[in-house]
CSV table of C-alpha atoms and ligand atoms in Angstrom, one decimal:
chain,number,residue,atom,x,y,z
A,111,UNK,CA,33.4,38.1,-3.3
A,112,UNK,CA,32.4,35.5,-6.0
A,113,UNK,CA,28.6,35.1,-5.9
A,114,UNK,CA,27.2,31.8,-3.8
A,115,UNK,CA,26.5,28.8,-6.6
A,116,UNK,CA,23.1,27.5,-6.7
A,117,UNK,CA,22.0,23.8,-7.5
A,118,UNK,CA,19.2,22.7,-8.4
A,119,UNK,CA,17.3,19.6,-6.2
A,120,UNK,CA,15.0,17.7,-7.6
A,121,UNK,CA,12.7,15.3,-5.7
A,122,UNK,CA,11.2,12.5,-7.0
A,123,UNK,CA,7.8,11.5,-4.6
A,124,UNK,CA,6.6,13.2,-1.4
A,125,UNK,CA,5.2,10.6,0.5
A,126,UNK,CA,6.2,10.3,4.1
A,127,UNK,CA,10.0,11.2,3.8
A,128,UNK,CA,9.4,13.3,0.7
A,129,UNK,CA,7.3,15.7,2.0
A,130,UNK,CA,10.0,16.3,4.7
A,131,UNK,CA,13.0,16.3,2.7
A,132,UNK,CA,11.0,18.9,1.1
A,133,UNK,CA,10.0,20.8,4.3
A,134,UNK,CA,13.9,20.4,5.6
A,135,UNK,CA,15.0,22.1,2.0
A,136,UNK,CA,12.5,24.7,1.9
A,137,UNK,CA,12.9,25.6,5.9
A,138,UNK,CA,17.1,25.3,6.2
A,139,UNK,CA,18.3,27.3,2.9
A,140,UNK,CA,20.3,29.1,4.7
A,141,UNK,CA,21.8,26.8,6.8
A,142,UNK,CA,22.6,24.5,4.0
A,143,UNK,CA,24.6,27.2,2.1
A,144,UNK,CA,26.2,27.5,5.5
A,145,UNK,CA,27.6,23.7,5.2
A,146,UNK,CA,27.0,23.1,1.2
A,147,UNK,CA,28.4,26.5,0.2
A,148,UNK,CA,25.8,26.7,-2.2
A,149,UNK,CA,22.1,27.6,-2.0
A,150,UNK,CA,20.3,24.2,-2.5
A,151,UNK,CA,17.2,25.5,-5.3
A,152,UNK,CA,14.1,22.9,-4.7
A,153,UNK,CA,13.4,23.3,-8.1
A,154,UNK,CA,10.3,20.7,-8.1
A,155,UNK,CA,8.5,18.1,-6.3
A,156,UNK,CA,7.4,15.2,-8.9
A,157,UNK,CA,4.4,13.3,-7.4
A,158,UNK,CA,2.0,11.1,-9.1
A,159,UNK,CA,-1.1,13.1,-8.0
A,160,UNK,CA,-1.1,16.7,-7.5
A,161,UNK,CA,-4.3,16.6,-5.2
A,162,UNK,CA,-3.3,14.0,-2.9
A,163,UNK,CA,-3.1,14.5,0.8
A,164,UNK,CA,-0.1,15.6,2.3
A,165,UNK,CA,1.7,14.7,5.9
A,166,UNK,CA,3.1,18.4,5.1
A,167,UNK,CA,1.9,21.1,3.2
A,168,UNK,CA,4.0,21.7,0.5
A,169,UNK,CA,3.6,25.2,-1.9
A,170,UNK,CA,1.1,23.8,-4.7
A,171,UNK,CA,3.8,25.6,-7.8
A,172,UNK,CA,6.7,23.2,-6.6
A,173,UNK,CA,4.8,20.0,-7.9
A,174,UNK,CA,4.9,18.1,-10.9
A,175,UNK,CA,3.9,15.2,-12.7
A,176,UNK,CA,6.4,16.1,-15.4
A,177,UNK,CA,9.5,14.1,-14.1
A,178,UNK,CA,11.8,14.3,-17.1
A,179,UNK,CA,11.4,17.7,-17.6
A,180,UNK,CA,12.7,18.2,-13.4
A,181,UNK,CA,15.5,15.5,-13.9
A,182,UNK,CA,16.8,17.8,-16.7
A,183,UNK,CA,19.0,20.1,-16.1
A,184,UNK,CA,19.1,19.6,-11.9
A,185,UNK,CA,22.6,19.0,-10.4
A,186,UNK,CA,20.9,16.7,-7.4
A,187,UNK,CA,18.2,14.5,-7.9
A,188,UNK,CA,17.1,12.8,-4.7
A,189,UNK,CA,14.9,9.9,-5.8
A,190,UNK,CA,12.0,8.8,-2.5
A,191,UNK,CA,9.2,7.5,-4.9
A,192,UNK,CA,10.3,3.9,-3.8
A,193,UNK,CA,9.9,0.4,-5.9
A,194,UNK,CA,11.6,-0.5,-8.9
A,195,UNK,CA,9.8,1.0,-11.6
A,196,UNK,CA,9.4,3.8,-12.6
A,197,UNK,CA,12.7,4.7,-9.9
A,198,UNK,CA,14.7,2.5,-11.8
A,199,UNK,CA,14.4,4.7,-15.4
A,200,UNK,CA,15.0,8.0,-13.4
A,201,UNK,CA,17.6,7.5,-11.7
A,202,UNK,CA,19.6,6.4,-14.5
A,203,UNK,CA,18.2,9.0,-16.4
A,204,UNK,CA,19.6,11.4,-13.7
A,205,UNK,CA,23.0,10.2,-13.4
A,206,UNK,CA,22.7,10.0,-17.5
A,207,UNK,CA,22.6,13.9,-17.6
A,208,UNK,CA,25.2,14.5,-15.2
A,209,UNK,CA,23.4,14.4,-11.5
A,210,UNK,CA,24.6,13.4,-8.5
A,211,UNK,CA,21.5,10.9,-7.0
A,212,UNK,CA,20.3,10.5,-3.7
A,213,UNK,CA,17.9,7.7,-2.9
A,214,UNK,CA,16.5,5.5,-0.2
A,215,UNK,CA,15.5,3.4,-2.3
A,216,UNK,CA,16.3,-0.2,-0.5
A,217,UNK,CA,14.6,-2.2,-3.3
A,218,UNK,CA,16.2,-0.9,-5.9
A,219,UNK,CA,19.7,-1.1,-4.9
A,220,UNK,CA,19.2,-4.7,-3.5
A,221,UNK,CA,17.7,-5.9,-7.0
A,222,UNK,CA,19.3,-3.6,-9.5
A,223,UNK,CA,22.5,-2.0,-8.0
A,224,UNK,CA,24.8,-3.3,-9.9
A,225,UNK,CA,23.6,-1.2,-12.7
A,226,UNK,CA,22.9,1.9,-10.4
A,227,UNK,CA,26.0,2.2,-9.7
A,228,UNK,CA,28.0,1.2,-12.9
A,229,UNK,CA,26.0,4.2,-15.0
A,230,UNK,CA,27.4,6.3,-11.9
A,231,UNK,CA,31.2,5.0,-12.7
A,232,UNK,CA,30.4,5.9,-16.1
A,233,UNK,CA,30.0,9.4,-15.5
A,234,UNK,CA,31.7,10.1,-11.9
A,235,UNK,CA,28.6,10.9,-10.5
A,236,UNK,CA,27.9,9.7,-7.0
A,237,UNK,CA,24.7,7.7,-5.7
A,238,UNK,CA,24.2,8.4,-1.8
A,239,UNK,CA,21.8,5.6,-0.4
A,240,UNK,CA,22.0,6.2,3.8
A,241,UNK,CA,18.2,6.2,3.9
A,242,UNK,CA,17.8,2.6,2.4
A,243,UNK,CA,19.2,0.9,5.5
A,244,UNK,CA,17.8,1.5,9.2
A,245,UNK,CA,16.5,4.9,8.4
A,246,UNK,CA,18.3,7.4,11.0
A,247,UNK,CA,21.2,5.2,12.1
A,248,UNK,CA,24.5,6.3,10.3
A,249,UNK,CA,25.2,2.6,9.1
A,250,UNK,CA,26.0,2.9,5.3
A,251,UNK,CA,28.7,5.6,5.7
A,252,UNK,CA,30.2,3.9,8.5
A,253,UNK,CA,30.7,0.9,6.3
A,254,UNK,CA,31.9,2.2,2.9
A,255,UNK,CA,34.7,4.9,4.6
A,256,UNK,CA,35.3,4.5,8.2
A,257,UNK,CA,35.3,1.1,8.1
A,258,UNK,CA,37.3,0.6,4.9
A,259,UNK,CA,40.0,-0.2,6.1
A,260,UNK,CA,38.7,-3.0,8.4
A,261,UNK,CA,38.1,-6.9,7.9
A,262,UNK,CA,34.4,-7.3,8.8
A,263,UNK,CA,33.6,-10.6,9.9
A,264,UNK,CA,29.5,-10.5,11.0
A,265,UNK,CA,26.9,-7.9,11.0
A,266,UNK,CA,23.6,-8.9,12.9
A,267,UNK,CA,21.1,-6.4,13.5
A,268,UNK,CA,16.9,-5.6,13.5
A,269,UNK,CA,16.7,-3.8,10.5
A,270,UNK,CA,12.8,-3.6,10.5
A,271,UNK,CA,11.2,-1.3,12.7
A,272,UNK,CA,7.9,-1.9,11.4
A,273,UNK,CA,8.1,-6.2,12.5
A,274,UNK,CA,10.0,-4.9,15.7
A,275,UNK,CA,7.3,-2.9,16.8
A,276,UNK,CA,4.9,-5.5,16.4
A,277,UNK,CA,6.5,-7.9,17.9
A,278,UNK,CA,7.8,-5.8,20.8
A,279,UNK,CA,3.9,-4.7,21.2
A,280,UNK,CA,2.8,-8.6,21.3
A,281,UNK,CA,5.7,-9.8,23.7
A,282,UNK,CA,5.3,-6.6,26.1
A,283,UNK,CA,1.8,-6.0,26.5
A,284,UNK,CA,0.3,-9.5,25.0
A,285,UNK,CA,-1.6,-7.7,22.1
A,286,UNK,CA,-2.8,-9.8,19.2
A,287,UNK,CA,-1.3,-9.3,15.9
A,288,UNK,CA,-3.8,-8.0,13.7
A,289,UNK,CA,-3.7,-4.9,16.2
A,290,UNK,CA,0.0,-4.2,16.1
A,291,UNK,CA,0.0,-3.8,12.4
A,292,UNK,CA,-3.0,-1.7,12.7
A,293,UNK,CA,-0.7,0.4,15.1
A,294,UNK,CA,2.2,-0.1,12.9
A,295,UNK,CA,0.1,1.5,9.9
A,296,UNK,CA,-1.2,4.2,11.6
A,297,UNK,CA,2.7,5.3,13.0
A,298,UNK,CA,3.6,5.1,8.8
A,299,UNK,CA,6.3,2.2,9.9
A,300,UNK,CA,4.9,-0.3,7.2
A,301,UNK,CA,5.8,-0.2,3.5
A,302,UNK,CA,2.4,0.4,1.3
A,303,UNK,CA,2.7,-3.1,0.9
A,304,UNK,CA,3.3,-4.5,3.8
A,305,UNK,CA,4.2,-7.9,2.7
A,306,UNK,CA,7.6,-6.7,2.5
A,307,UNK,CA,7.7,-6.2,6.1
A,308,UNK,CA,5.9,-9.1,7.4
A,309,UNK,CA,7.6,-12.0,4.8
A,310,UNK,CA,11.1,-10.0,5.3
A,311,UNK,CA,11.7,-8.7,1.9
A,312,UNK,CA,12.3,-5.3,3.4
A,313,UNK,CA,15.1,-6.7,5.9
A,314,UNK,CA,16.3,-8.6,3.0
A,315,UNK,CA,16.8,-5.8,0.5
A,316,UNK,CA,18.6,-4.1,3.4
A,317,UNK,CA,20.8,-6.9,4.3
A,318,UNK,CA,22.0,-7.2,0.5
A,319,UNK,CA,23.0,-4.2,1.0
A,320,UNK,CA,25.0,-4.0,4.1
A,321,UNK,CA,27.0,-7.5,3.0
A,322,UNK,CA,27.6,-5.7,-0.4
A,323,UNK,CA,29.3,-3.4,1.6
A,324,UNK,CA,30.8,-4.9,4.6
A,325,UNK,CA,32.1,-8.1,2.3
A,326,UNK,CA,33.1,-6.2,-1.0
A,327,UNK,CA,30.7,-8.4,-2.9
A,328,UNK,CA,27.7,-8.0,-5.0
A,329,UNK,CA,24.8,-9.6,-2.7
A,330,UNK,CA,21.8,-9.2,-4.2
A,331,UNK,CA,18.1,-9.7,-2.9
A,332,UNK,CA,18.2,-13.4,-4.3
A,333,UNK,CA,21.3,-14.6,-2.3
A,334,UNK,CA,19.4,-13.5,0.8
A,335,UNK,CA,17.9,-16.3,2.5
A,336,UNK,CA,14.5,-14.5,4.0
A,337,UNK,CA,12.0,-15.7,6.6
A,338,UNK,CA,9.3,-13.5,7.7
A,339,UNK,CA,7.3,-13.1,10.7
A,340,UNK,CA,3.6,-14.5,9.6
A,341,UNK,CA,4.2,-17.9,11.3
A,342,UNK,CA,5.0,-16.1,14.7
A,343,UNK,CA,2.2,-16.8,16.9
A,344,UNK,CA,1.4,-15.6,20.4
A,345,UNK,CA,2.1,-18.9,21.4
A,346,UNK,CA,5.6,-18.8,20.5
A,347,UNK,CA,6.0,-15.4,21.9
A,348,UNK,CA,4.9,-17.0,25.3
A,349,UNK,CA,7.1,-19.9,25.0
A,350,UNK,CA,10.0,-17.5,24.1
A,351,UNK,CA,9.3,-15.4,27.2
A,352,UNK,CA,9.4,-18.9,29.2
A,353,UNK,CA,12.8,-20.0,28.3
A,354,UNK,CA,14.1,-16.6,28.8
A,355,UNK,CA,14.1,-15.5,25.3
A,356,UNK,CA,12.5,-12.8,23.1
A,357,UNK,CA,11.3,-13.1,19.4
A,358,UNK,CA,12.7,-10.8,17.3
A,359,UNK,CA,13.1,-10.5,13.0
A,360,UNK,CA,17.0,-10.9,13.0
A,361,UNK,CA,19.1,-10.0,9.6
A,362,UNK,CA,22.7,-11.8,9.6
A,363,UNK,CA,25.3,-10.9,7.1
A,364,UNK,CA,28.4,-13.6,8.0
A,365,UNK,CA,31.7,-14.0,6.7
A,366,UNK,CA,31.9,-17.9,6.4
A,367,UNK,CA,35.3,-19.0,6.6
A,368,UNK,CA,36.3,-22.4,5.8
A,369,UNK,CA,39.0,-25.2,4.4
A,370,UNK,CA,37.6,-24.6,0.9
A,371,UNK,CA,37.8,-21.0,1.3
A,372,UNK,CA,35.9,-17.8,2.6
A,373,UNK,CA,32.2,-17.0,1.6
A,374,UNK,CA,29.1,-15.2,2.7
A,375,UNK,CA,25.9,-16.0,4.0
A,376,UNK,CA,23.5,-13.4,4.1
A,377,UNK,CA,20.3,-14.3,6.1
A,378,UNK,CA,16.5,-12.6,7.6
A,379,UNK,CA,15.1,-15.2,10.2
A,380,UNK,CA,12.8,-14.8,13.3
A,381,UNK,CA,15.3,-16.0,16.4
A,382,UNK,CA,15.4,-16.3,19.8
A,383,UNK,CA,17.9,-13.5,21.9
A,384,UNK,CA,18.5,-13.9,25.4
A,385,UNK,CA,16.4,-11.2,27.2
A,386,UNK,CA,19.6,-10.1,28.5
A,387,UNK,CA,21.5,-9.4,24.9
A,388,UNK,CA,21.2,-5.7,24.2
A,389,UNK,CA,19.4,-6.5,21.0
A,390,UNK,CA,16.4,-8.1,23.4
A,391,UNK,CA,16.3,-4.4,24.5
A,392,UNK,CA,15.7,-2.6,21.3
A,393,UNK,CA,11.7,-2.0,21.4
A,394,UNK,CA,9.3,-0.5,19.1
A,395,UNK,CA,10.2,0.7,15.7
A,396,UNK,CA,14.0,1.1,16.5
A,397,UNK,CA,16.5,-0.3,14.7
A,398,UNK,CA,20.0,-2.0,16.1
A,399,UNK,CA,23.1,-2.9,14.0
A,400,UNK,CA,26.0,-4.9,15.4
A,401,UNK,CA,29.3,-4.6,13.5
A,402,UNK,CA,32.0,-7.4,14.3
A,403,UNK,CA,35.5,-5.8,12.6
A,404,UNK,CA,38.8,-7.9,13.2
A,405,UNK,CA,40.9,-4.2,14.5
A,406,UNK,CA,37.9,-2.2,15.8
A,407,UNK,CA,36.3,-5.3,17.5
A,408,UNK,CA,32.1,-4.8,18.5
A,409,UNK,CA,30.2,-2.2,17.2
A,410,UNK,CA,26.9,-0.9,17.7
A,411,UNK,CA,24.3,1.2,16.1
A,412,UNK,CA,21.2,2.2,17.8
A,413,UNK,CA,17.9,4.5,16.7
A,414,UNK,CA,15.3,5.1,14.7
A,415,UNK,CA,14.5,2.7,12.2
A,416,UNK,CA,11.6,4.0,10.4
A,417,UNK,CA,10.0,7.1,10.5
A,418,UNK,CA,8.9,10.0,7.7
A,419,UNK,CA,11.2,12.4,9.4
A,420,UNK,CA,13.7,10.2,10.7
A,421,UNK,CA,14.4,8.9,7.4
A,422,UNK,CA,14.7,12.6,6.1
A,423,UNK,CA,17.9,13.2,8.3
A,424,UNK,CA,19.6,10.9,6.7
A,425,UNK,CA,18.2,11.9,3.1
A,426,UNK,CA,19.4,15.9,4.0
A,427,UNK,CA,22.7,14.4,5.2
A,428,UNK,CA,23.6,12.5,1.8
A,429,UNK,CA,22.1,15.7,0.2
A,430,UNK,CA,24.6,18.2,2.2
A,431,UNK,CA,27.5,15.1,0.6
A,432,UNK,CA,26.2,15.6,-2.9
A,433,UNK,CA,26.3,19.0,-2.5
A,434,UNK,CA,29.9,19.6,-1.4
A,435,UNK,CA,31.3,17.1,-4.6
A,436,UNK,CA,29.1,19.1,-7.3
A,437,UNK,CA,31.2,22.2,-5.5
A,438,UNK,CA,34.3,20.7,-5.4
A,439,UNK,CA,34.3,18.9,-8.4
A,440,UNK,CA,36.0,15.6,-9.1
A,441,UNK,CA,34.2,11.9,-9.5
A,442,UNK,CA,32.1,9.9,-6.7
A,443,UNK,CA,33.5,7.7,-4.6
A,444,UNK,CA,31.3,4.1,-6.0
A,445,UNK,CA,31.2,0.8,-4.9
A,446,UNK,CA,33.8,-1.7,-4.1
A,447,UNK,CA,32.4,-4.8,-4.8
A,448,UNK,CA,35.9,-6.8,-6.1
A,449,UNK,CA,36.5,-9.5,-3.3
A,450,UNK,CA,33.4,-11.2,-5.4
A,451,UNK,CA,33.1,-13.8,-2.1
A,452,UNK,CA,30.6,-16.9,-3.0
A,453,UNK,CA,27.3,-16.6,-1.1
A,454,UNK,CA,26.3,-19.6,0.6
A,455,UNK,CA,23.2,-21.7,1.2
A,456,UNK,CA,21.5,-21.3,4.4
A,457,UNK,CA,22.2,-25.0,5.0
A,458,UNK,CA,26.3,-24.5,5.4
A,459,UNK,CA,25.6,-21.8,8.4
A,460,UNK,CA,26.0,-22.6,12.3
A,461,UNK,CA,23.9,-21.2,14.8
A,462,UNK,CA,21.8,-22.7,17.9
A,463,UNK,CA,18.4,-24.2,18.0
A,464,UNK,CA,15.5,-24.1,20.0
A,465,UNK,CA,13.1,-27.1,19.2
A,466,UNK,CA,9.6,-27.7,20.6
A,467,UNK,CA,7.9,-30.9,20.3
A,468,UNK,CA,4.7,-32.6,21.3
A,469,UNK,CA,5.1,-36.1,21.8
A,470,UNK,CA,3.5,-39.4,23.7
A,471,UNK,CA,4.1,-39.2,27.2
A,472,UNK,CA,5.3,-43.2,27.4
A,473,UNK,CA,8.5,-44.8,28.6
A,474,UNK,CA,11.5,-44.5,26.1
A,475,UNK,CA,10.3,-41.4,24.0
A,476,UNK,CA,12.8,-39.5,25.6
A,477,UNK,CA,15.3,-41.6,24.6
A,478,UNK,CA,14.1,-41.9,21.2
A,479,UNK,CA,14.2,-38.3,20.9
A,480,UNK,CA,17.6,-38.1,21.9
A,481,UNK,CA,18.9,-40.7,19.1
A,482,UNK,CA,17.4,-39.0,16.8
A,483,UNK,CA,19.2,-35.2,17.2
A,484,UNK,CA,22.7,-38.0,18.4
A,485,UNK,CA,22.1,-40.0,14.8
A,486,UNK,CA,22.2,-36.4,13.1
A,487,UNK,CA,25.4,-34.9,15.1
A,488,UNK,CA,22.9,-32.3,16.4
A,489,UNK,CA,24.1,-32.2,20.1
A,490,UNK,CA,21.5,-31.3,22.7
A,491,UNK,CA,22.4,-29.1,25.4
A,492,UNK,CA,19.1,-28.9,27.7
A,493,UNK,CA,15.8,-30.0,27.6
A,494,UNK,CA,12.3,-29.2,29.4
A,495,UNK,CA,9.6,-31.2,29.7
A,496,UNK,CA,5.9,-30.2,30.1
A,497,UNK,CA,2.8,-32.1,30.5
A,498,UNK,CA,0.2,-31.0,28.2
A,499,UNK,CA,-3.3,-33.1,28.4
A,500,UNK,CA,-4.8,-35.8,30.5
A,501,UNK,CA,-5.5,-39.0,29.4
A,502,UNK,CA,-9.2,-40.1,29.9
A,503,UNK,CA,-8.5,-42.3,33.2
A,504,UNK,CA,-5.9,-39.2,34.1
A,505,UNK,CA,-2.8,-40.7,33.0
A,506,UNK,CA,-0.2,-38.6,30.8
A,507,UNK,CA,-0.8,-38.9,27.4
A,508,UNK,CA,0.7,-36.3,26.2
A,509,UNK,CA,4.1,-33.7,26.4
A,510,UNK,CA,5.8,-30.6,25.5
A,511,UNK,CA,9.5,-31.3,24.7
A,512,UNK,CA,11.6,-28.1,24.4
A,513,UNK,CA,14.9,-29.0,23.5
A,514,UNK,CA,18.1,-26.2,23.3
A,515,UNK,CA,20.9,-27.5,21.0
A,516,UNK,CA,25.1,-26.6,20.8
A,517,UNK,CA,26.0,-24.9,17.8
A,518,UNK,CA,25.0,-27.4,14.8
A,519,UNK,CA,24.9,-27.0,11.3
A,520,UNK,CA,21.9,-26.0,9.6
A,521,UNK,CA,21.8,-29.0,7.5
A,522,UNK,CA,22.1,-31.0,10.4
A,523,UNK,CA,19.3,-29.5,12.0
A,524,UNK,CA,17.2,-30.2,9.5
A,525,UNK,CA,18.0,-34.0,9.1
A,526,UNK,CA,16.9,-34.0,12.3
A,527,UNK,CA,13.8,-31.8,12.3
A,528,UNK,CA,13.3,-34.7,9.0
A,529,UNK,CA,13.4,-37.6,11.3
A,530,UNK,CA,11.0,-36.0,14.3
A,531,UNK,CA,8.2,-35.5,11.9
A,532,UNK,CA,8.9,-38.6,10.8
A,533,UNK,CA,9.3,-40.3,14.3
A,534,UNK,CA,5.8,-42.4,15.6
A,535,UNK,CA,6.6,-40.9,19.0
A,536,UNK,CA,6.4,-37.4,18.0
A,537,UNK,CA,2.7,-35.8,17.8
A,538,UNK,CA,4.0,-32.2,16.3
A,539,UNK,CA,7.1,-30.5,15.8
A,540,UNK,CA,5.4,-27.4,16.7
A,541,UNK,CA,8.4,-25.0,16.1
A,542,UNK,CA,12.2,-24.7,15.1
A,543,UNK,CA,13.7,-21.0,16.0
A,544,UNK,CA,17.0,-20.4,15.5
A,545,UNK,CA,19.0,-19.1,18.8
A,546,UNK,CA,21.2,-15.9,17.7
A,547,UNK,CA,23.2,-13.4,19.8
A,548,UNK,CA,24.6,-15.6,22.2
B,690,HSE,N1,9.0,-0.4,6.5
B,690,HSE,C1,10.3,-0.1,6.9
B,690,HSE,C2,10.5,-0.6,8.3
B,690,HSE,C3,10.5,1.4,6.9
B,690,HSE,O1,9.5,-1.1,8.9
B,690,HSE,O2,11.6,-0.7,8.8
B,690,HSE,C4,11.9,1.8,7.0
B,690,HSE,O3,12.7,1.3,6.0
């Protein structure tokens, strides 16, 4: 019996997935050879401080802050430091000297994939990136094989567990804020910087990524059109809840198909769902991912979105991949970005629109109101009127207008929204949420 080949892994950080990547190698050698056919050597652990504390404990000879010297010579280098720089220069190092790459690096591949992935065409070396998009949830494979062979039309999903738990936290129990990120901190859902949650960067970088894949297309980061969730207020989360909607950080990747020909608009947004879509269901720091596909029809993807050891299943299951190619040799399936589709602007898109105004209570304003959305093409399909304060000899003065439009075009929409802060009758156009899922 030929002896059992051993690889060498290398693993670049040990933050909240790395140090259970590392656990998972150290703990299941023996049932990786059982899948891999190889025993899977942790050869290091490169870290940036060899003190620092630890979700796991992890033995103290295993780590480095000499990353070169790992990358050299290992067969499997599984980058988790995260950010561009210094990732960027490893991993091309890595697939430079031959080794298969495993990251989860959503960043990266949304800003620099292009040229991830051509130095792994170069050498036949594969990059495995399951990790980078809705941690746990198989999404990434599903979309480059099983799906392959499918025309995908629309993938809308929460790909942000860290903004859905916060949300979910200040629709369902009415807490501020300021205390759901604390929470969100605490459970390790936010990035260090956790801007990229709360503006959407994160949902953006994983977005690019998805349309890459489902349109054949290089989207990057910069064709994403990314709103984040600072300018949710409670407010609008109770005014959500009272037209029978939830609030939740939506990511749409769209195949746009018109006279001039097909494009793609890729797009993270806070919208409105109707408490009775599935997606209105999908609480804390889970993730959801609908797949429209012309043959296979609806899809859905449903788990954890974030998460140390979450995320480390679907590291160890790109590693287990890696693993079986080194063994049976041959090149790495890359990327198939040729369709080259045109991204669009946000402004070309159609969705629905909820619009809340406060305006002067006085005869004609509705009227005036409805002109304005008519004038635009923007057509209105309910409205609700509230009063909101007492004039001083206790006549209205003032009212809430929440207005629910058709489909319209985004341009359109905001002609209108133009012409309403424009309008003498209107006192605020207090918010504009886009109606998704419906
Ligand atoms: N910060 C990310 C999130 C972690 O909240 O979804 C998983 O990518």
């Amino acid at each position: 019996m030929n002896e059992q080949r051993r690889l060498r892994v290398a693993l670049l950080g040990a933050g909240s997935v790395g140090s259970q990547v590392a656990s998972l190698l150290l703990k299941q050698g023996d049932a990786l050879a059982e899948r891999t056919g190889a025993q899977l050597e942790l050869a290091g652990i490169a870290v940036r401080n060899l003190d620092a504390p630890r979700d796991v404990e992890l033995p103290r000879e295993l780590l480095t802050t000499d990353v070169e010297s790992l990358i050299v010579g290992s067969d499997i280098v599984i980058e988790l430091m995260g950010g561009i720089e210094p990732a960027r220069t490893h991993i091309l190092t890595a697939l430079r000297a031959g080794a298969d790459v495993v990251t989860g690096n959503k960043a990266l591949l949304a800003e620099h994939g292009a040229e991830i992935f051509d130095a792994a065409d170069q050498v036949g070396a594969s990059v495995s990136y399951e990790a980078a998009v809705a941690a746990a949830i198989p999404i990434i494979r599903p979309l480059k094989d099983s799906l392959a062979g499918d025309r995908i039309d629309r993938i809308s999903g929460i790909l942000n567990g860290s903004t859905n738990f916060i949300l979910d936290k200040m629709d369902r129990e009415g807490m501020p804020a300021a205390e759901a990120q604390r929470m969100a901190t605490d459970l390790g859902y936010l990035e260090a910087d956790p801007t990229l949650d709360l503006a959407g960067y994160d949902a953006a970088h994983k977005a690019a990524i998805l349309a890459s894949l489902a349109f054949h297309t290089k989207v990057s980061l910069d064709d994403v059109h990314r709103e984040g969730i600072e300018s949710i207020t409670d407010e609008m989360i109770e005014g959500a809840r009272h037209a029978g909607y939830v609030v939740k950080l939506l990511a749409v990747c769209e195949r746009l198909t018109e006279p001039e020909g097909d494009s793609v608009s890729v797009r993270v947004y806070p919208a409105l769902i109707d408490r009775q879509h599935p997606m209105a269901n999908v609480h804390g720091g889970n993730n959801a991912v609908f797949v429209e596909a012309a043959s296979a029809g609806p899809l859905m993807f449903y788990g954890a979105g974030a998460g140390g050891r979450e995320t480390a299943s679907a590291v160890m299951g790109d590693v287990v991949s890696a693993a079986r190619r080194h063994i049976a040799g041959g090149v790495g399936v890359g990327e198939s970005p040729r369709l080259s589709l045109p991204v669009a602007p946000v402004g070309r898109i159609y969705t629905r629109y909820q619009v809340r105004l406060e305006v002067a209570d006085a005869p004609g304003v509705l009227q005036e109101i409805a002109g304005i959305f008519n004038d635009a093409g923007v057509s209105v399909a309910t409205v609700d009127q509230t009063q909101v304060e007492e004039g001083p000899d206790g006549a209205r003065s003032r009212a809430m207008i929440v207005l629910a439009t058709h489909r319209a075009r985004e341009e359109a929409l905001r002609a209108t929204v133009e012409r309403l802060n424009a309008s003498d009758v209107v006192v605020d156009v207090v918010s504009v949420l886009r109606v998704e899922g419906e």
